[in-house]
PDB file of C-alpha atoms in Angstrom:
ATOM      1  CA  UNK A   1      41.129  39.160   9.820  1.00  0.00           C
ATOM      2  CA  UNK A   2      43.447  39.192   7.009  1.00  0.00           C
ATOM      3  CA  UNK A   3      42.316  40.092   3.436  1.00  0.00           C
ATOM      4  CA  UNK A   4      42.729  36.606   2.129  1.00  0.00           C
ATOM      5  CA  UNK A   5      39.990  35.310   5.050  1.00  0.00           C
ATOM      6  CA  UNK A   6      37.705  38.312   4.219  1.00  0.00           C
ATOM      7  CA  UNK A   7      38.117  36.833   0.701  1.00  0.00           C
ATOM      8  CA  UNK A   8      37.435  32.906   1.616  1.00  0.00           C
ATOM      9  CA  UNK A   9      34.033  34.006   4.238  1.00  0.00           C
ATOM     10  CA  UNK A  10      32.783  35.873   1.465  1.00  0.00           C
ATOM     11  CA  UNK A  11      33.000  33.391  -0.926  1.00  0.00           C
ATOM     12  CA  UNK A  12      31.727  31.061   2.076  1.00  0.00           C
ATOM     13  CA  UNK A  13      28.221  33.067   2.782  1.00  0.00           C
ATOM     14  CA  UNK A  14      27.526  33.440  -1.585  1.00  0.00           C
ATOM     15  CA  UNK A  15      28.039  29.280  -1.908  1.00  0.00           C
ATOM     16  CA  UNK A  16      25.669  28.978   1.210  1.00  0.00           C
ATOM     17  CA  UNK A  17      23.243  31.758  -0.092  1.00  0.00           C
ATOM     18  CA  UNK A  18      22.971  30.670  -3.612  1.00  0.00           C
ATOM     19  CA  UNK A  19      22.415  26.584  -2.135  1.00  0.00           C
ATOM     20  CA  UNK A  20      19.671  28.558   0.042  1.00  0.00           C
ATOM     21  CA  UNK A  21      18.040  30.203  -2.641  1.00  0.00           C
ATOM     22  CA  UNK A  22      18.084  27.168  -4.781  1.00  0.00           C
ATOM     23  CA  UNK A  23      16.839  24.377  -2.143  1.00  0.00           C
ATOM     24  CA  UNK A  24      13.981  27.154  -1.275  1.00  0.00           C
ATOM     25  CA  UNK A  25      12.832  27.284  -4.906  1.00  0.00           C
ATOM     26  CA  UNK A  26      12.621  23.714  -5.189  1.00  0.00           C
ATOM     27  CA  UNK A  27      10.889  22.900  -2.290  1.00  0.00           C
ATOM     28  CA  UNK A  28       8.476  26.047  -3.118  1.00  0.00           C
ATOM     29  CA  UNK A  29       8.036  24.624  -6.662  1.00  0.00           C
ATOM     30  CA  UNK A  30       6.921  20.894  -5.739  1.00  0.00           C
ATOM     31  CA  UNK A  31       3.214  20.636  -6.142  1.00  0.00           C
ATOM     32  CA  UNK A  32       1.899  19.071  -3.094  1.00  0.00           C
ATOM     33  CA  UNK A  33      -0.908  16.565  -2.912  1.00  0.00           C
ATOM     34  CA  UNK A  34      -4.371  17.876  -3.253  1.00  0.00           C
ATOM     35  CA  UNK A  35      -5.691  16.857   0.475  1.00  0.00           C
ATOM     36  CA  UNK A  36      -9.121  17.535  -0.371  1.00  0.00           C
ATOM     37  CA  UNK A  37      -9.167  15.240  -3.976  1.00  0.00           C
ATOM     38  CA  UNK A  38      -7.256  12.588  -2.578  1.00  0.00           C
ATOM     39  CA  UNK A  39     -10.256  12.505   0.289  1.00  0.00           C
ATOM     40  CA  UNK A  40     -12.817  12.739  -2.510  1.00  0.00           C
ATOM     41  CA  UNK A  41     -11.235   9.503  -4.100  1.00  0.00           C
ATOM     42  CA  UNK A  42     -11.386   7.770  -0.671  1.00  0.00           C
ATOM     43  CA  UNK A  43      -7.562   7.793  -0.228  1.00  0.00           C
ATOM     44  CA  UNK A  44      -6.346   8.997   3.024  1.00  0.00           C
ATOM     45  CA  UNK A  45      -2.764   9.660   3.840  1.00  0.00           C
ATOM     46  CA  UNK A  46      -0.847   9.611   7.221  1.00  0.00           C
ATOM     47  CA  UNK A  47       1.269  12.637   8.253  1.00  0.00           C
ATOM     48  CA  UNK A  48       3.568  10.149   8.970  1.00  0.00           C
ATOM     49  CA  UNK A  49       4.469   6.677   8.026  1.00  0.00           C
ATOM     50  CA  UNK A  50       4.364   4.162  10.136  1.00  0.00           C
ATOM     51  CA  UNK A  51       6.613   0.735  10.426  1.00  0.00           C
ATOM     52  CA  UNK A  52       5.528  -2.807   9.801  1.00  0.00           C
ATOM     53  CA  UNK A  53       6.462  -5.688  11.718  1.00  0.00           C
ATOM     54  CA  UNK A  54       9.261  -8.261   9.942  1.00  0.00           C
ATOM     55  CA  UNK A  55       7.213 -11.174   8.869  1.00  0.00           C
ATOM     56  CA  UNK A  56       7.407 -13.456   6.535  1.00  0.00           C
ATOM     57  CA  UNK A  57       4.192 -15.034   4.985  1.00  0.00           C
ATOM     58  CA  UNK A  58       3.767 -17.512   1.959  1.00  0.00           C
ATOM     59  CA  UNK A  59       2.665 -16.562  -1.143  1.00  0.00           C
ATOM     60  CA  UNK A  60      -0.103 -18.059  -3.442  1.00  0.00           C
ATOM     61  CA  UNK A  61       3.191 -19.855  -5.146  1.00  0.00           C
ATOM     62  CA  UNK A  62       3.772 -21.689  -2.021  1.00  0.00           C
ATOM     63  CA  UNK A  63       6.847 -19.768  -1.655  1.00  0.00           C
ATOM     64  CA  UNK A  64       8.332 -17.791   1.484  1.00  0.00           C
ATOM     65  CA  UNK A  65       8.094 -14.203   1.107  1.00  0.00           C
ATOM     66  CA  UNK A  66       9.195 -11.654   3.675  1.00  0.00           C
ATOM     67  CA  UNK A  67       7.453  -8.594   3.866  1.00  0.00           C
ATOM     68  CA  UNK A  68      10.380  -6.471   3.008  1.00  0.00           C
ATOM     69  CA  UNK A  69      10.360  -7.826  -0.743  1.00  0.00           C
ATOM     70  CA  UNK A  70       7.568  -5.707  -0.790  1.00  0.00           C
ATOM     71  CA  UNK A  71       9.655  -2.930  -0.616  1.00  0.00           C
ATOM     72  CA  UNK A  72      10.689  -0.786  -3.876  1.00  0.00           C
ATOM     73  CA  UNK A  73       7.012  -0.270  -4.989  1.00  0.00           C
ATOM     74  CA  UNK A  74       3.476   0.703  -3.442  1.00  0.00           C
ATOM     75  CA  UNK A  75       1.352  -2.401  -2.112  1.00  0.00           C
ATOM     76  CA  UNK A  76      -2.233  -2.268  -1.699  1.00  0.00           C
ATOM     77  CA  UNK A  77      -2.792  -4.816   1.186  1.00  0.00           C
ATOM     78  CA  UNK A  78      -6.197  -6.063   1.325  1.00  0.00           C
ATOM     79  CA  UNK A  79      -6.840  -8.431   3.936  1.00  0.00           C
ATOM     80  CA  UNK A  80      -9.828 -10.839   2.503  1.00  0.00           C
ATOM     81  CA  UNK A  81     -10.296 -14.555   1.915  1.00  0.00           C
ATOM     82  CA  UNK A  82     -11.419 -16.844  -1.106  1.00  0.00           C
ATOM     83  CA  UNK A  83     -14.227 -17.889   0.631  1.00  0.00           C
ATOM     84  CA  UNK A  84     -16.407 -14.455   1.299  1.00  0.00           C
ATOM     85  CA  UNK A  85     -19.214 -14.232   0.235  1.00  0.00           C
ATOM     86  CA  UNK A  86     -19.344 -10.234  -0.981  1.00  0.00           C
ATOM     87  CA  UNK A  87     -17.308  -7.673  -0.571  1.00  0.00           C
ATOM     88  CA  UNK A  88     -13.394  -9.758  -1.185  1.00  0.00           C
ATOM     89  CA  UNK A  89     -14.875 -10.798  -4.902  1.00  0.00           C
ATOM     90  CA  UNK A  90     -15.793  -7.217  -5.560  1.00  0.00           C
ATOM     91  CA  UNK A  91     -13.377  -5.577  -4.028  1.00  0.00           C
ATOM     92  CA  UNK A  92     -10.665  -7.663  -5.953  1.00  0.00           C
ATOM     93  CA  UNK A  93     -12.684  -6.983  -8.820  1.00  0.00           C
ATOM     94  CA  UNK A  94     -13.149  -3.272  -8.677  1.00  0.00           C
ATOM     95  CA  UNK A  95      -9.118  -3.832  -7.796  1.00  0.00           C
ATOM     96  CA  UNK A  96      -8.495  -5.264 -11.548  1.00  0.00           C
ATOM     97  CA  UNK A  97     -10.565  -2.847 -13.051  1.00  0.00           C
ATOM     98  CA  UNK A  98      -8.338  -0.148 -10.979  1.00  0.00           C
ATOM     99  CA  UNK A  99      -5.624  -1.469 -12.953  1.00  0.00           C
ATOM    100  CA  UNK A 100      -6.713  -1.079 -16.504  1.00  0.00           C
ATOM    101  CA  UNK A 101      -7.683   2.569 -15.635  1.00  0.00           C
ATOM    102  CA  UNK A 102      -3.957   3.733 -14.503  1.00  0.00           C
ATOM    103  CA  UNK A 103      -1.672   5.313 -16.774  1.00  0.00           C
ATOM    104  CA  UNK A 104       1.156   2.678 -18.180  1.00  0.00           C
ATOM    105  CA  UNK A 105       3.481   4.189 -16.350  1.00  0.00           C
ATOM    106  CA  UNK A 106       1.935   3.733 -12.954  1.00  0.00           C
ATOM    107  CA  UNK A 107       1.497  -0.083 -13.236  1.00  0.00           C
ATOM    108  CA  UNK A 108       4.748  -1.121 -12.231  1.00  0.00           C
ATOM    109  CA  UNK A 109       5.004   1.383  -9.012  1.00  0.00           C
ATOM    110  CA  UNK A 110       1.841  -0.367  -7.282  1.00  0.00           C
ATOM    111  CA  UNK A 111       1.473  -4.604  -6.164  1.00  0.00           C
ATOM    112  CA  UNK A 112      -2.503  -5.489  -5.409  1.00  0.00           C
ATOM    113  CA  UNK A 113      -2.259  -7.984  -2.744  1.00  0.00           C
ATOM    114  CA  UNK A 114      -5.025  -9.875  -1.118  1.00  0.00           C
ATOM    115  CA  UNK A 115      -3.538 -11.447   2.661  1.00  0.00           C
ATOM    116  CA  UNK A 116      -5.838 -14.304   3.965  1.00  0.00           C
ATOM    117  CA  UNK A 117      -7.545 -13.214   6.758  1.00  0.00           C
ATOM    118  CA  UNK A 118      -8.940 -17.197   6.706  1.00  0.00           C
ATOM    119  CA  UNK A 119      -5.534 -19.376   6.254  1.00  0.00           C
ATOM    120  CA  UNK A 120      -7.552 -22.518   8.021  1.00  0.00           C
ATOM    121  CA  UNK A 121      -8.742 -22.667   4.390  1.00  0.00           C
ATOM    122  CA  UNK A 122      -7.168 -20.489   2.383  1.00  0.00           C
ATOM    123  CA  UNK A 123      -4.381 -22.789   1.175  1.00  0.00           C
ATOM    124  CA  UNK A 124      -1.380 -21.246  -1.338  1.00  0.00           C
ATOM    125  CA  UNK A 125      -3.429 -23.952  -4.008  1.00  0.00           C
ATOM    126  CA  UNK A 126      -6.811 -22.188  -2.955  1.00  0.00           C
ATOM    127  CA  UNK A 127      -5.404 -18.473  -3.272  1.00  0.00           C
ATOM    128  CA  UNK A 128      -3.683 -19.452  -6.517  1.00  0.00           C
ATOM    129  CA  UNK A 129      -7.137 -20.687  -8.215  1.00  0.00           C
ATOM    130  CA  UNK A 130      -9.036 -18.027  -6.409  1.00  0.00           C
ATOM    131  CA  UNK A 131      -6.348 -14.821  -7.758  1.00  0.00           C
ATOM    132  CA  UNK A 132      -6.414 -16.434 -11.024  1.00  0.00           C
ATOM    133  CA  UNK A 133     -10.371 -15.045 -11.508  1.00  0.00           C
ATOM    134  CA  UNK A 134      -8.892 -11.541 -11.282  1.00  0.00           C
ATOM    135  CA  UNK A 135      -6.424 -11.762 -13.984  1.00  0.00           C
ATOM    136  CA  UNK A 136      -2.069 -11.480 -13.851  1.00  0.00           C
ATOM    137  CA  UNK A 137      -0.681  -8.923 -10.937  1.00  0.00           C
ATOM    138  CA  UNK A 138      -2.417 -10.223  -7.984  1.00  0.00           C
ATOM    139  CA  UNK A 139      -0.537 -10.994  -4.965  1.00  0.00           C
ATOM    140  CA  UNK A 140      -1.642 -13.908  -2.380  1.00  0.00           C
ATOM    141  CA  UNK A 141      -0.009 -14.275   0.988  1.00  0.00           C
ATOM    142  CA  UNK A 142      -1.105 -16.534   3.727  1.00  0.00           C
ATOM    143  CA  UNK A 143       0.554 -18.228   6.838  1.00  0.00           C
ATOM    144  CA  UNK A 144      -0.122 -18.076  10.349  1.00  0.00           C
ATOM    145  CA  UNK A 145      -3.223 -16.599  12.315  1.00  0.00           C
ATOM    146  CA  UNK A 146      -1.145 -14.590  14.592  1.00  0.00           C
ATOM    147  CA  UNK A 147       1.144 -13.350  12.027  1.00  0.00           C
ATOM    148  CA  UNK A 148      -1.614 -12.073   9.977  1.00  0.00           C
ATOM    149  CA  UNK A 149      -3.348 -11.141  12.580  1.00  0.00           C
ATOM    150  CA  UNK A 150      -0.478  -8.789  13.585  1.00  0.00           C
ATOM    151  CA  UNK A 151      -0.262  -7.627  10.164  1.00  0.00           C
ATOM    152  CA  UNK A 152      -3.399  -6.651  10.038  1.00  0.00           C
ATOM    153  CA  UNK A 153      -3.437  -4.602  13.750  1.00  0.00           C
ATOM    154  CA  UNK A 154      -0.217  -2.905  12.075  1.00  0.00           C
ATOM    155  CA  UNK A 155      -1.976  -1.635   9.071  1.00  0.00           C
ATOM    156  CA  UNK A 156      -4.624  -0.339  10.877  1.00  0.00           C
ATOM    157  CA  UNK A 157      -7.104  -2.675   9.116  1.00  0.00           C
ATOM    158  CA  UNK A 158      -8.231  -5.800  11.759  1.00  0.00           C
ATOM    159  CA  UNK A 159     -10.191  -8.420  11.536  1.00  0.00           C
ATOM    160  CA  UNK A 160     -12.597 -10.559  13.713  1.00  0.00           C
ATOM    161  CA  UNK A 161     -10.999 -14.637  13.259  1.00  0.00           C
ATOM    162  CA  UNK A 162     -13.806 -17.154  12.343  1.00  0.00           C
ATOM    163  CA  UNK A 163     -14.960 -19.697  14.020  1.00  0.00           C
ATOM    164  CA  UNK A 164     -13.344 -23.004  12.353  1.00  0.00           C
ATOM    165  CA  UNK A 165     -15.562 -25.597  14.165  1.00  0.00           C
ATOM    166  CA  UNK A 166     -18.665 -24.282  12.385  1.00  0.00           C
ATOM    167  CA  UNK A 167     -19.171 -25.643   8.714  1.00  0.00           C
ATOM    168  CA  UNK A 168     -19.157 -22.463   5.892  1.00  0.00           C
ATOM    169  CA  UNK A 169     -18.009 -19.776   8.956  1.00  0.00           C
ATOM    170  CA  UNK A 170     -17.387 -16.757   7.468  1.00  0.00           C
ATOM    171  CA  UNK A 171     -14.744 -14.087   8.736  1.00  0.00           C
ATOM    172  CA  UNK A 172     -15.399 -10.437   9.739  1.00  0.00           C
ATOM    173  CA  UNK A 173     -13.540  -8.166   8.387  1.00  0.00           C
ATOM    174  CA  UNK A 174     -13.190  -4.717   6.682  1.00  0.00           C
ATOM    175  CA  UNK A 175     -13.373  -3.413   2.594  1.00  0.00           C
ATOM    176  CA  UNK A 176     -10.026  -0.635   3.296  1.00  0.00           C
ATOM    177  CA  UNK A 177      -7.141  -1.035   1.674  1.00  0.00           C
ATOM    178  CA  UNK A 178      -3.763  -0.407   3.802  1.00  0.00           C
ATOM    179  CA  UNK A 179      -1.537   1.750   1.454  1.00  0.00           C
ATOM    180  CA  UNK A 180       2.406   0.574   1.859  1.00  0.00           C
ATOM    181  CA  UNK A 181       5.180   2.963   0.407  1.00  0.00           C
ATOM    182  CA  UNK A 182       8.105   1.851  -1.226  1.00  0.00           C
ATOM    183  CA  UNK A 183      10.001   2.496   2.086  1.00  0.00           C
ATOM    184  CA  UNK A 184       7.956  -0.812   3.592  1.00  0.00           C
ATOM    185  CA  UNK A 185       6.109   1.604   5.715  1.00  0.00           C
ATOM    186  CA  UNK A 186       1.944   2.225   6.129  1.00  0.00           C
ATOM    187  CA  UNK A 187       1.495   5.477   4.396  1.00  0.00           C
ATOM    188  CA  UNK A 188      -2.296   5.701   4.153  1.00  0.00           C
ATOM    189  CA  UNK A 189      -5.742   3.964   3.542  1.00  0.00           C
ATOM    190  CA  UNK A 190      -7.932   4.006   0.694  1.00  0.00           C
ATOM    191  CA  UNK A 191     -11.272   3.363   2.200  1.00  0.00           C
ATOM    192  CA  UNK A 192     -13.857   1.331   0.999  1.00  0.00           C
ATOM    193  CA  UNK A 193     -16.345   1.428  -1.497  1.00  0.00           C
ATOM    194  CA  UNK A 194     -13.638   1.791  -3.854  1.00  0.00           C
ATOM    195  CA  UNK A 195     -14.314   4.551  -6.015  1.00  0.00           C
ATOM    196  CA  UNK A 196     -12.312   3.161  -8.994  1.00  0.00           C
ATOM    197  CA  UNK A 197     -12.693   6.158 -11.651  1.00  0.00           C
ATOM    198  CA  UNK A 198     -11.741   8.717  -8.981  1.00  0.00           C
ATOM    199  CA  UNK A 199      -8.967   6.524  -7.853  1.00  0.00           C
ATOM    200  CA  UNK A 200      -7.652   6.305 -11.627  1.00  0.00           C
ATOM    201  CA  UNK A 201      -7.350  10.249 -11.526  1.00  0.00           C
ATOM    202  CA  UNK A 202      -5.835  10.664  -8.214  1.00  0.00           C
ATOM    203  CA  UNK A 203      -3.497   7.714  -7.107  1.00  0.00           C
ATOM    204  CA  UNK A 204      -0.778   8.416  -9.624  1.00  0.00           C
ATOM    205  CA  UNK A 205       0.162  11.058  -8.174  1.00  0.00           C
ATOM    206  CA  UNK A 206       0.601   9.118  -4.382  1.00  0.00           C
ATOM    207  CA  UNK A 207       2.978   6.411  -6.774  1.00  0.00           C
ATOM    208  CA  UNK A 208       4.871   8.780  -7.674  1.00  0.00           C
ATOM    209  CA  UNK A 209       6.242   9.418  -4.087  1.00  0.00           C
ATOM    210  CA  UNK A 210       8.979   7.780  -2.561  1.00  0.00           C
TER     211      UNK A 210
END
């Protein structure tokens, strides 16, 4: 090996040592999510995310909107309807006052969203009235049994279909909240009761992934 090539591996092995060293002290320096908080606050995260099926569903605007407009921010997918009798009013409720706890900066990484788990009823009219309780930010998507229905297998959240032919059937379903990355992809649950002033502390910190 001449002395020029001596001279260009050298060089070679610092570059790659010093990209080492520095790729080592940022992943060393990262703070990682407190497990045990985040499981205090009721939010638990996957080791790994999971993918949604493409659907598209119609939102409380009586507009089409694919799932993967979703993407870019956090959704909280909640999968109620405007008729329950309990927990989809407070849950929606605890949901708004979620939202006037978070730091400013937090607001725009996270979309509340309430998907019909009753569309027999739950028209884009009735989900518009209903949403508009709970104040501006509030997501409503409905559409399809089997589509939600899917949905909500996928998110690890289902739900037990009513039985339309009785009058005032109600639906049974669950209080957890499916937590969607920005990536489009199930990255966690927060589980129900919500525990709003615990939530406030720890779920900036999950927004602020990618």
């Amino acid at each position: 090996m001449t002395r020029i090539q001596n001279t260009v591996f050298i060089l070679v092995a610092l570059v790659a040592l010093v990209i080492g060293l520095t790729v080592y002290k940022v992943l060393n320096s990262a703070q990682p999510l407190d497990t045990a908080e985040l499981l205090d606050a009721g939010i638990v995260m996957l080791p790994q995310g999971r993918d949604m099926p493409e659907l598209t569903l119609t939102n409380q605007d009586g507009e089409a909107m694919a799932l993967k407009q979703l993407e870019g921010r956090w959704s909280l997918l909640f999968f109620g309807y405007t008729f329950c009798p309990d927990i989809c009013p407070a849950t929606l409720a605890e949901l708004r006052q979620l939202r006037g706890m978070l730091p400013e900066e937090a607001l725009p990484r996270v979309q509340p969203i309430l998907v019909s788990v009753d569309p027999e009823r739950d028209t884009p009219e009735q989900l518009k009235k209903y949403l508009d309780y709970f104040g501006a930010g509030f997501i409503g998507l409905t559409g399809p049994l089997d589509d939600i229905q899917t949905l909500a297998n996928a998110a690890g959240v289902p739900f037990i279909p009513g039985d339309t032919s009785k009058e005032n059937y109600t639906v049974d379903h669950g209080g957890n909240l499916a937590l969607i990355g920005p990536d489009g992809r199930l990255r966690g649950f927060i589980r129900a009761p919500l525990r709003t002033e615990k939530l406030a502390t720890q779920l900036p910190a999950v927004l602020a992934l990618e």
